[in-house]
Amino acid sequence: MTPRHRYKPMLAKEAKAAFTDPDWIFEVKWDGFRALAYVDSELSLRSRNQKELLDNFPELGELKRQAHDVVLDGEIIILNGGKVDFQALLERGKATSPTEIEQQTKRLPAAYVVFDILEKDGKPLLDLPLMERKKILQSAVQEGKHVLLADYVDGKGESYYEAILQKGLEGVMAKKKNSQYEPGLRSGSWLKIKKLLSCDCVVFGYTLGTGARKSTFGALVLGLYGADGKAVFVGKVGTGFSDETLDTMLSEFRKIETVNEPFKADVAEKLTWLKPKFVCEVAYQVVTKDMRLRMPRFVRLRNDKEPKDCTTDQLGGEAPLNEYAAKRHFAQTQEPPAQKEAPKSGSKENIFVVQEHHARRLHFDFRLERDGVLKSWAVPKGIPETPEDKRLAVQVEDHPLEYANFAGKIPQGQYGAGQVIIWDKGTYVTKVWDDKMVEVILDGEKLKGRYVLVPLRKAGKNNWLMLKPSQ
Ligand code: MN
């Protein structure tokens, strides 16, 4: 790496759901190769592991005409029949001969979607708020045949996310308007929101196949590197492979077999260990408490990412509270910060709290302890008192357990500015908790008995109705 190529791309944390917030913008999450472009008298396009990408994508040389003396952040993508084609991109990344590259350039041309600017005329812009960088970017880069400027929408993340998924794209990025560019950091100021959670894992071994897969492997043994640099087992994946992957991978594996065990894997079948070389993206539903991917499915091999960059922070032990933390400045507000390790509430029963919140609009925040956090709803008209009351309850981000004790004033200019009063507090028992209904029995000072929340999907993803059924 020459000193000129000194930046690492800023990384995003994973958020569970899209949200609507005037302090954030939302962009398409492109399925391509992340690349920083260094444009001056020369042009260099660097992958996140500093690999030169211009050799394989010569058409992106157009950047030299569309911008001058800048460092840009963006994603190289291939659009094929209106859809993003990551497989084609992988093919292009692998090509080595000039004739092959030339043919591919014509057949499957790439585009560079630019979404950020790190330097202009030799001056770093990292400390400027995102929206100021966006403004500079607009005037610094001309769109061309292969150079595109990323669109974004202001605030309305939920409706945008729905529209993006309808188009068959994989998700959205949420970016905080006033955030600085933090090179190489996985920052809470950038959040990725995807249909399925996914994680880039290192293939540390495999099991042999049986039945129809007798001639190839059965499952891949997956691991990630912890903060201490040690590999940890996160599960195995046995589904989602294309025939091509199944055909070619085993012979590749044979070349990198090892007797070194990176970790203890609770895999019943006999397994063969591999040196860390292959990285694959794996989709999953949830991470269990012992850090295993539940319902994993192979998505794709990634040759644009180094094994050492596949770290456990992708799974974010604190992930449920990312959005909570990202919205608040704990130097300014007395609200409790999101803890890395969720503390136990101390009691065997789950707690609930209702906070009267005198924000821009008065509402009541109804919070239920579950999975180490407070699941939260804002109820504008207050908790229902009779079976006739049907109250809109808008689900908001999970709050840390300590929030149940919070009362006080959130200062002006901060998220949710205004007075918070504890209106009621107590314990509760769960009767039902699934996608279609949450039913609880509350035992508080004011609230006692059965309460029900049902999703009101047609009115928006986070909208629920809160009811107090007759006992
Ligand atoms: Mn509130």
Tab-separated table of C-alpha atoms in Angstrom, residues 21 57 60 70 87 128 135 139 175 184 194 201 205 215 271 281 322 325 346 358 362 438 444 463 469:
chain	number	residue	atom	x	y	z
A	21	ASP	CA	-36.298	9.527	11.681
A	57	PHE	CA	-12.730	-3.017	-14.449
A	60	LEU	CA	-14.248	2.598	-14.636
A	70	VAL	CA	-10.839	13.517	-4.983
A	87	GLN	CA	-22.115	-13.619	-9.647
A	128	LEU	CA	-17.575	17.277	8.050
A	135	LYS	CA	-23.237	18.482	-1.014
A	139	SER	CA	-20.557	19.243	-7.297
A	175	LYS	CA	-26.827	6.968	7.677
A	184	GLY	CA	-12.244	1.303	9.028
A	194	LYS	CA	-31.470	-6.243	5.163
A	201	CYS	CA	-17.712	-16.328	7.709
A	205	GLY	CA	-13.515	-27.181	7.631
A	215	SER	CA	-19.239	-37.164	-4.186
A	271	LEU	CA	-14.773	-33.294	9.753
A	281	GLU	CA	-21.606	-14.988	3.120
A	322	ASN	CA	-27.545	-0.363	18.115
A	325	ALA	CA	-27.350	3.974	20.963
A	346	GLY	CA	-32.362	-9.232	39.277
A	358	HIS	CA	-43.709	14.938	27.222
A	362	LEU	CA	-47.202	13.701	24.617
A	438	VAL	CA	-48.387	-10.228	22.277
A	444	GLY	CA	-48.295	-2.925	38.362
A	463	ASN	CA	-47.933	-0.026	13.987
A	469	PRO	CA	-59.776	-7.294	26.642
